[in-house]
Structures are given as structure tokens and as C-alpha cells.
Coordinates of C-alpha atoms and ligand atoms in Angstrom, one line a residue:
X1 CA 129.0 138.4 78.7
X2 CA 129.9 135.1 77.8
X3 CA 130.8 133.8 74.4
X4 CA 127.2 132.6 73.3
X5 CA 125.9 136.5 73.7
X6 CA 124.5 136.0 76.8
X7 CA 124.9 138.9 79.3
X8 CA 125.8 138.3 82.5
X9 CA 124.9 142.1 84.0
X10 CA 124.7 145.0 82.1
X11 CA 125.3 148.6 83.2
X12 CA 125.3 152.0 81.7
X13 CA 125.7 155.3 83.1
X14 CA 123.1 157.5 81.9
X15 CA 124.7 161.1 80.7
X16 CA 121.2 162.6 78.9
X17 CA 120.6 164.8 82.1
X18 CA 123.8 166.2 81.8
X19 CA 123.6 167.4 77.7
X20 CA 119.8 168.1 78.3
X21 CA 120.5 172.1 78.7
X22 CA 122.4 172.2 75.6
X23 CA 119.9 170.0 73.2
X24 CA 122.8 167.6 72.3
X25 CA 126.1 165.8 73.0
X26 CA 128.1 168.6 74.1
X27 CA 131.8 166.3 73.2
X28 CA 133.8 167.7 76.6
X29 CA 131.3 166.9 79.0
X30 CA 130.5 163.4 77.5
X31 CA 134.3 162.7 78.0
X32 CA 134.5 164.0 81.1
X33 CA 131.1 162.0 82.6
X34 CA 133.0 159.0 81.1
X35 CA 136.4 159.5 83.4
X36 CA 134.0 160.2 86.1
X37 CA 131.6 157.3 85.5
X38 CA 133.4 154.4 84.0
X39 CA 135.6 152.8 86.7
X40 CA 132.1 152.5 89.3
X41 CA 130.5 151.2 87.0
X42 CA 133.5 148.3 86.3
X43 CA 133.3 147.8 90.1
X44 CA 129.9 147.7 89.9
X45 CA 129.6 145.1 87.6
X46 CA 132.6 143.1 89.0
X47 CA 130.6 143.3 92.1
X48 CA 127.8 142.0 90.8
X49 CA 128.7 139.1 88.5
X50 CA 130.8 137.8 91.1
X51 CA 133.4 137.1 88.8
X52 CA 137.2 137.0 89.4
X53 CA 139.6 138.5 86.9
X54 CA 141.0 135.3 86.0
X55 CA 138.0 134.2 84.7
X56 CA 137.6 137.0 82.2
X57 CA 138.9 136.1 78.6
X58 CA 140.2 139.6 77.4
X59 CA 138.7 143.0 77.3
X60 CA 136.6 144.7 74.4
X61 CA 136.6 148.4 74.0
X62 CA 135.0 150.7 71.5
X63 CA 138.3 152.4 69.6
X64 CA 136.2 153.1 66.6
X65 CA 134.3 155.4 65.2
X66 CA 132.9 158.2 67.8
X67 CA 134.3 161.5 69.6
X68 CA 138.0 160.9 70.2
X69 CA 137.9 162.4 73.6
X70 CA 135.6 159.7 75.1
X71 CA 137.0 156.8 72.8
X72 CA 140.3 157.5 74.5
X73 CA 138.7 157.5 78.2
X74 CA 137.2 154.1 77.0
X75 CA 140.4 152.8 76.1
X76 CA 142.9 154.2 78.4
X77 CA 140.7 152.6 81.0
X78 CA 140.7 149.4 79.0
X79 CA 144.6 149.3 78.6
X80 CA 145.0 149.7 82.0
X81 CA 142.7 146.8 83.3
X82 CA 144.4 144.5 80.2
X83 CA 147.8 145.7 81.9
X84 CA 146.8 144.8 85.5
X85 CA 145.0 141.3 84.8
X86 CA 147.2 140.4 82.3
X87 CA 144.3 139.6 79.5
X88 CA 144.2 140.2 75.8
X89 CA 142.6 143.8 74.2
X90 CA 140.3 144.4 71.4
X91 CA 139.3 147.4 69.5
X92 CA 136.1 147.1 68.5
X93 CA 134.1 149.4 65.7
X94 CA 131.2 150.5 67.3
X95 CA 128.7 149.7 64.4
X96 CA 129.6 146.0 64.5
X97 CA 128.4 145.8 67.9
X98 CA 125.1 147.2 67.0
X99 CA 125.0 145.2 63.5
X100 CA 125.3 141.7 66.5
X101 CA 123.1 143.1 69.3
X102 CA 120.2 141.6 68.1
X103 CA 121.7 138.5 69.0
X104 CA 122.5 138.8 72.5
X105 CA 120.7 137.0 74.8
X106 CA 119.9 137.4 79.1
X107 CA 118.1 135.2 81.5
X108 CA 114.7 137.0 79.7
X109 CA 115.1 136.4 76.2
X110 CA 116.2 133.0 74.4
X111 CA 119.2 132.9 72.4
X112 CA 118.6 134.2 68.4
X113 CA 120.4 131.8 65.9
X114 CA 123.1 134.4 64.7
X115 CA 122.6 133.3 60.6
X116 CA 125.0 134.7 58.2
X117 CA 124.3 136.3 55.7
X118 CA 122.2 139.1 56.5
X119 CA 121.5 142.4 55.8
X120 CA 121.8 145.4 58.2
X121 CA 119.7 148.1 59.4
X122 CA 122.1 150.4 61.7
X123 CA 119.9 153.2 62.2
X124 CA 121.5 155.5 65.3
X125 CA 122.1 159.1 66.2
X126 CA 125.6 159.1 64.6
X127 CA 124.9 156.2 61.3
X128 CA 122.5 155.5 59.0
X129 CA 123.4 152.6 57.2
X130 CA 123.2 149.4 55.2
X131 CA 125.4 146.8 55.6
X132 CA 125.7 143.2 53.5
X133 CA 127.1 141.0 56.7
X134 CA 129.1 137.9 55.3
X135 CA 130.4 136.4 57.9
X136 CA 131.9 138.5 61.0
X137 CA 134.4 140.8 60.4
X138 CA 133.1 140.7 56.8
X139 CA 131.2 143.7 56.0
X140 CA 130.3 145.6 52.7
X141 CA 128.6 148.8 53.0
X142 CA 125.5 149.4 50.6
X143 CA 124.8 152.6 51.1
X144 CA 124.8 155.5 54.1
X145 CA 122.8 158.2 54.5
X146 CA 124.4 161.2 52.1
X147 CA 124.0 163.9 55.3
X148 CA 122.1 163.6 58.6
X149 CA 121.9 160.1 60.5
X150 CA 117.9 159.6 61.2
X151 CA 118.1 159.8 65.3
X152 CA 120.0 163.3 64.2
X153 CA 116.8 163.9 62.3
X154 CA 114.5 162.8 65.2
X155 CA 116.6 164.6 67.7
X156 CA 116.7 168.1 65.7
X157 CA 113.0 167.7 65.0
X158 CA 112.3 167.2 68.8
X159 CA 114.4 170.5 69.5
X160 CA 112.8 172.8 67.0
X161 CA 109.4 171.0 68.5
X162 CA 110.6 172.0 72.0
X163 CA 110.7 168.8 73.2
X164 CA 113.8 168.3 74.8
X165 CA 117.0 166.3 74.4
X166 CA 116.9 163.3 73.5
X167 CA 114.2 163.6 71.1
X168 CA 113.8 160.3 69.4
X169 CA 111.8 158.5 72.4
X170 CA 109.5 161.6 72.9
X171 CA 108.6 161.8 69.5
X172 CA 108.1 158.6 69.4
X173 CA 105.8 159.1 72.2
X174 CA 103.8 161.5 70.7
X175 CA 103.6 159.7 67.9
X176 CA 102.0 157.2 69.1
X177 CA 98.4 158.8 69.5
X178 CA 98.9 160.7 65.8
X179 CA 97.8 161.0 62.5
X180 CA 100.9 159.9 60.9
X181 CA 98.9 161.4 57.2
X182 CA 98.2 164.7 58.6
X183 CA 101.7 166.7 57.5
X184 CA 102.8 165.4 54.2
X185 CA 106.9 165.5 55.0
X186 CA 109.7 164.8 52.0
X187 CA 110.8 161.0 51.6
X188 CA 114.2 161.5 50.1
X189 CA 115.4 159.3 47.5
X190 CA 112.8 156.9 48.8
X191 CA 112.0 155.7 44.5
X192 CA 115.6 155.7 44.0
X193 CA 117.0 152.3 42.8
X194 CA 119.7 153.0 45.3
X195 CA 120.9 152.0 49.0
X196 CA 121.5 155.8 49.6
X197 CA 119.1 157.7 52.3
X198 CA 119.5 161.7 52.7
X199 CA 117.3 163.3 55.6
X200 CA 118.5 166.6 55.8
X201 CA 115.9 167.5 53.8
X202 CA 112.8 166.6 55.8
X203 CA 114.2 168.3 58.6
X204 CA 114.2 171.7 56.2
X205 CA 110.3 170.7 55.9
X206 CA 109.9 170.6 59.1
X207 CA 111.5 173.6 60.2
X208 CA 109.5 175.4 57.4
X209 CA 106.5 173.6 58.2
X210 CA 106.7 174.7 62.0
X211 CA 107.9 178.3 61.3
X212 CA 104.4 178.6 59.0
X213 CA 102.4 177.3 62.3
X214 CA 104.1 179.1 64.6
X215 CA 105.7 176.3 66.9
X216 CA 108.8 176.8 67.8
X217 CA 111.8 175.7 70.9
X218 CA 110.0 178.3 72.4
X219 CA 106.4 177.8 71.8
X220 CA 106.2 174.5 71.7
X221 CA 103.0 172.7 70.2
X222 CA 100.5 170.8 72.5
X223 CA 97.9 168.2 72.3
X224 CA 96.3 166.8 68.7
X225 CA 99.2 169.4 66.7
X226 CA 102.3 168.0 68.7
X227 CA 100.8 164.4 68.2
X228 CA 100.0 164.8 64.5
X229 CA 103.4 166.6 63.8
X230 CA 105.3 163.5 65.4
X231 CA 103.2 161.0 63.9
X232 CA 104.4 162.5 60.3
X233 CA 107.4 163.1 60.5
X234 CA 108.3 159.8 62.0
X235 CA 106.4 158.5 59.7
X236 CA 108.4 159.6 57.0
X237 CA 111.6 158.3 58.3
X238 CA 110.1 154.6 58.5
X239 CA 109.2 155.0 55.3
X240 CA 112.8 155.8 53.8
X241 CA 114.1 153.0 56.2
X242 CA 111.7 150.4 55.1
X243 CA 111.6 151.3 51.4
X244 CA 115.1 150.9 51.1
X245 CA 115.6 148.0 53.3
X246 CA 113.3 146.2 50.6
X247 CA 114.9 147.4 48.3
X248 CA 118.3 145.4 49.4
X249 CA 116.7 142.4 49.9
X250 CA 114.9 142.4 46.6
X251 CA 118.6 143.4 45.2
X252 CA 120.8 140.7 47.2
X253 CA 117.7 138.1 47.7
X254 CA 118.6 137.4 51.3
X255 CA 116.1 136.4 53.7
X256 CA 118.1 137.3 57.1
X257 CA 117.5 141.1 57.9
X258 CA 118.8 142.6 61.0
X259 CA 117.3 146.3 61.9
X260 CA 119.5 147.7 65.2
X261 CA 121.2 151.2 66.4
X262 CA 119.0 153.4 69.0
X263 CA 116.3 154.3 66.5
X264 CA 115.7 150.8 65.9
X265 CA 114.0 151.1 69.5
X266 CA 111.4 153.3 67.5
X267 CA 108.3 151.5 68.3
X268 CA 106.5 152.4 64.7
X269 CA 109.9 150.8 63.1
X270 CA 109.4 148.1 64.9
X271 CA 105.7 147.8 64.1
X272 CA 106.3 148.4 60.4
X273 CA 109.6 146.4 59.9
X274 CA 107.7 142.9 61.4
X275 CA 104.6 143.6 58.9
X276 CA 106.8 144.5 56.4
X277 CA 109.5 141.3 57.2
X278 CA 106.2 138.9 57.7
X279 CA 104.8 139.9 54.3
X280 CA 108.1 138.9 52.5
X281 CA 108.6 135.7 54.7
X282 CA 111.9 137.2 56.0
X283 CA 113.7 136.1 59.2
X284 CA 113.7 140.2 61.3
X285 CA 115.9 140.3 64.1
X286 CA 115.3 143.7 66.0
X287 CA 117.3 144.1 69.5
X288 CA 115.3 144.0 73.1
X289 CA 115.2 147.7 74.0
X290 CA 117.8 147.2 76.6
X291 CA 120.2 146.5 73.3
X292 CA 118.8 149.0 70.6
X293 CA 120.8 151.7 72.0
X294 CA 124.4 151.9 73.2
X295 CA 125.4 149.4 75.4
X296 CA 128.5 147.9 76.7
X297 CA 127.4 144.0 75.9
X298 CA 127.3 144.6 71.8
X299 CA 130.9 145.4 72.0
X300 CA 131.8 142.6 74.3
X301 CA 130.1 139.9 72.3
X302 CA 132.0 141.3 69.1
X303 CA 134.8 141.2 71.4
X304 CA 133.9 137.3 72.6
X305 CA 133.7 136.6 69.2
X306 CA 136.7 137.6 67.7
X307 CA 138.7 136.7 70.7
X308 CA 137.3 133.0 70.1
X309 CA 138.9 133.4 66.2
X310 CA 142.2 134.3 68.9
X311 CA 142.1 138.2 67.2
X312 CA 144.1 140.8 69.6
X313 CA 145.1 144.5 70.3
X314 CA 148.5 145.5 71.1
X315 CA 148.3 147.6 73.8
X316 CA 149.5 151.4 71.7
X317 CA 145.9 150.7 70.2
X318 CA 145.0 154.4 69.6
X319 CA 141.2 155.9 68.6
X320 CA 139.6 156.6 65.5
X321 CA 137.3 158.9 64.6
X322 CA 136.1 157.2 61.9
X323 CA 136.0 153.7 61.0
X324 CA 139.4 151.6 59.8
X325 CA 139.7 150.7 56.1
X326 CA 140.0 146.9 57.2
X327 CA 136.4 147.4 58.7
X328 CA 134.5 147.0 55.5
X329 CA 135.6 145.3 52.6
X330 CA 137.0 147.7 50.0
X331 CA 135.1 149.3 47.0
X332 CA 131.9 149.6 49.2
X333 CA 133.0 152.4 50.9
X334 CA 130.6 155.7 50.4
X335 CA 130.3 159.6 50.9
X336 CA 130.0 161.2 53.9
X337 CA 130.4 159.7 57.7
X338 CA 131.3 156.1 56.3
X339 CA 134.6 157.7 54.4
X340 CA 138.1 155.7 54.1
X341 CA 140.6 156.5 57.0
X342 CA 143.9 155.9 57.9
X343 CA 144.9 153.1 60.4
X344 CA 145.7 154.6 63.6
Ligands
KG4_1 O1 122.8 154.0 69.0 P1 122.6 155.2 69.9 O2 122.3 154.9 71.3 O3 123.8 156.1 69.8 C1 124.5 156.4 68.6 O4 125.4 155.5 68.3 O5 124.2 157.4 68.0 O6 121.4 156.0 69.2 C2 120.9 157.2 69.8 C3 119.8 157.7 68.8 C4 119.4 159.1 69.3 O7 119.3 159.9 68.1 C5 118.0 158.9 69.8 O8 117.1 160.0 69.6 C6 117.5 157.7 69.0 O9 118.6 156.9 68.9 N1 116.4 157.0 69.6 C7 115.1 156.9 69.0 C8 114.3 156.2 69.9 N2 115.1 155.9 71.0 C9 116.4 156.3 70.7 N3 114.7 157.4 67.9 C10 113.4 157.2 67.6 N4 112.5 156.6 68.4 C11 113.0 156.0 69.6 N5 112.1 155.4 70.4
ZN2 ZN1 125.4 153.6 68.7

């Protein structure tokens, strides 16, 4: 990564494989793949890029929010390379490297201008939320969702379907040859004049819903049904999205909207947000696949930048579970996953 966004190499170790059996992130074996998997893969790329340790400007590591036990492998491992090459750390929140992946760039894909202000979209399996983005570092949260993060819903829904873990691309899948009007699924709060999303209740209508068709884990539906079911459920969930991201831009009047976080790799989001941004004459940035998901180069660049304003860690820089009340400015703080914490 350099400071413009543009990723050198990339690498991520897969873990899905190993959380498959258990139909989710199982929080001791994701920390322990990490210790196992992270220093290979910082050889890897070292090996790759060609690039000498002197010529690396300081390293950026997630401290903030996620499951302490692999936010401390994370960071132990970044202390230590900080100690031995003698560079500057950075915690960085997770979220505001998904909020600026859409503005990465590789040797594929030409460099987006990254235009403040904007509104964002971070739509993953932990967040569902919208964020007013100032300037960087300057971040007001609109609204969250009030219980389950959409990829939760799309991953739950997967696993009652008996499709596996995780569920969000299948679905996704199978949605794709659907009839996303077939199974008339809740839109919560979708007509409320508010930024807040809840989907804990369309995944009650779906378990319902499956329960009165007999599909279950265990008998899982096939062909047309599975398709169908997909189609509206995801369906559903675009709809909240999109309904309230139009509703912030008609609110704030900006014309920059961002959509990011693993579900933004949903293809029907992606479909429906361009329409829906190309109807309003609104500048959409939506990450490349390779940056919808986690990824190491989001929190590099947020790193790049704020190393550039000459920002740094000291080196007892401990984990949060949740993010840091200096994250986003005060008063726009709401319910649930997005609460206030203490600084660490
Ligand atoms: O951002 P991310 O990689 O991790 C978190 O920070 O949570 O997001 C992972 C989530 C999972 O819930 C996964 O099912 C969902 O993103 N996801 C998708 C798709 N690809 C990944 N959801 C819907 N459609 C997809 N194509
Ligand atoms: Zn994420």
C-alpha cells in the first residue's frame, strides 16, 4: 500500500473452512488461525513486494472493534514488527477501513477521487450502519441497526436454509435465478423517517416461513424453492438498505454515497444501489470485490492516511471491543453494537 490507496500485494488467509462445521465464527479458533497464519503471510507479502523494511512508513493494525482474542494476535504481532524496524504504530477502527475501501486502487482499477463529504453504507457481518463522513477521522453516526447486522441476517438465513457457512455469497447465488416477489418477508422500519434498521425480525419470518414449508438445516430446499426463498429474502434486505440510504441523502442533501462492508459484495445491492444512485444523479462508490470484505489494505490506507497527518500509537496500545469514544463525534452515538466505550 502506498499513500495514494494503491495496493502493492494483497493477502488474506482464508479461515471459512475452519468455522464451516460450526455455522459461524467460533472466537478461539479464529484467534488461534490468526497466530498460526499471520506471520507467513507478512513474509509472504515482504517476499513479494520486494520491499525493505526501511522503506515501510509505519504499521496499521486493527485495535478496534472485533473479538479481543484475535485483535490482540493482530496487534501483538504489529508491536513486535514496530519494535524490530523501528517504525511508527497505528490502531485503526475497523469500520473506517471499510468506510475508505472504496477508494483503493491496484494495477486493475484507476484511482476513485476520495470526495469528502459522503455518506456511508457499512453493511458487514458484525455492522450495519450509516455514517455522515466529514473529513477523515470525522465521523457522525446516523443510525445502526437496533439488533442483527444484515450479513448476520444473511448468514442465519443460509443456516436455517441449510446452506452452509458463510451464507451471504450462496444466497446471493441463489438468488440470482429467483423470484425476488415470491415470499413476502418484513421490511423493518423501512417508512420510518429514521436512519435506524432492525433485521432481527425478518429472520423470525423466515424461520417461520421455512418451519410452515418444511425446510430446515436438515432438509434443505432445492431448485425453484431454494432460489425463490433467496431471491426474497435478499430482497428484503436491499430494500431496508436502499430505502434508508435515500433517506440520508434526501436528509443531509449530499451527493457522495459510499456503500462498503462484505455485504456490499451482494451483487443485487450492487445492481440496485447504481439504479438507485443513477436515478438521483449521485456519485456511488462501491468497493472491487477483492475490497468489499475484510482485507488487510482498508486498514493500511486509513493507516497511510493518518500517518501522512503524522498521527501515532504508543506501543501499550491495547484492544477494544467496541469502538473508542474519539471514533465518532459525540451525540451521534446509538443503541446497541455502536455504544460509547472507554479508552483502552
Ligand atoms: O466485512 P466482512 O468481511 O466481515 C465483518 O466485518 O463482519 O463481512 C462479512 C459478511 C458475512 O456476513 C457474509 O455473509 C457477508 O458479509 N457477505 C455477503 C456476500 N458476501 C459476503 N452477503 C451477501 N451477499 C454476498 N455476496
Ligand atoms: Zn468487516
Amino acid at each position: 500500500m502506498d499513500q495514494s490507496g494503491f495496493v502493492i500485494s494483497l493477502l488474506s488467509a482464508n479461515q471459512d473452512l475452519a468455522h464451516q462445521p460450526f455455522g459461524g465464527i467460533v472466537p478461539e479458533i479464529a484467534c488461534r488461525n490468526h497466530s498460526l497464519n499471520l506471520l507467513p503471510l507478512v513474509e509472504r507479502v515482504l517476499e513479494q513486494v520486494q520491499v525493505k523494511p526501511d522503506e515501510i512508513a509505519g504499521i496499521a493494525v486493527t485495535n478496534r472493534p472485533g473479538l479481543v482474542g484475535s485483535l490482540i494476535v493482530g496487534l501483538v504481532t504489529a508491536k513486535t514488527l514496530a519494535q524490530v524496524w523501528q517504525k511508527p504504530l497505528l490502531g485503526i477502527n475497523h469500520l473506517e477501513g471499510h468506510i475508505l475501501a472504496p477508494f483503493l486502487y491496484d494495477k486493475d482499477r484507476l484511482k476513485p477521487e476520495l470526495d469528502f463529504p459522503f455518506i456511508a453504507l457499512a453493511v458487514s457481518g458484525g455492522h450495519t450502519s450509516l455514517y455522515h463522513v466529514e473529513s477523515l477521522g470525522v465521523y457522525s453516526v446516523l443510525g445502526s441497526t437496533l439488533d442483527d447486522a444484515a450479513g448476520e441476517a444473511f448468514d442465519k438465513f443460509a443456516k436455517m436454509m441449510g446452506l452452509g457457512f458463510p451464507g451471504g455469497v450462496k444466497v446471493d447465488r441463489l438468488a440470482a435465478s429467483g423470484d425476488p416477489t415470491k415470499f413476502n418477508f418484513p421490511r423493518s422500519l423501512i417508512d420510518e423517517d429514521s436512519y435506524q434498521m432492525s433485521f432481527s425480525g425478518l429472520k423470525s419470518a423466515a424461520q417461520r416461513l421455512l418451519v410452515s414449508l418444511n425446510v430446515s438445516a436438515e432438509k434443505p430446499a432445492v431448485g425453484k424453492l431454494a432460489e425463490d426463498l433467496c431471491a426474497s429474502f435478499q430482497e428484503a434486505i436491499v430494500d431496508v438498505l436502499i430505502a434508508k440510504l435515500d433517506f440520508a441523502v434526501r436528509r443531509l442533501g449530499l451527493k457522495t454515497v459510499v456503500v462498503t462492508g462484505g455485504v456490499s459484495a451482494n451483487s443485487r445491492l450492487r445492481a440496485r444501489a447504481t439504479q438507485w444512485a443513477q436515478g438521483r444523479k449521485l456519485q456511488l462508490h462501491i468497493p472491487p470485490l477483492v475490497y468489499c470484505t475484510d482485507n488487510a489494505a482498508m486498514i493500511a490506507y486509513a493507516g497511510a492516511l493518518r500517518f501522512a497527518r503524522g498521527e501515532k500509537h504508543e506501543l501499550d496500545l491495547g484492544p477494544s471491543p467496541r469502538p473508542l469514544a474519539d471514533d465518532f463525534k459525540s451525540g451521534t452515538f446509538q443503541k446497541g453494537r455502536l455504544g460509547r466505550v472507554q479508552r483502552t
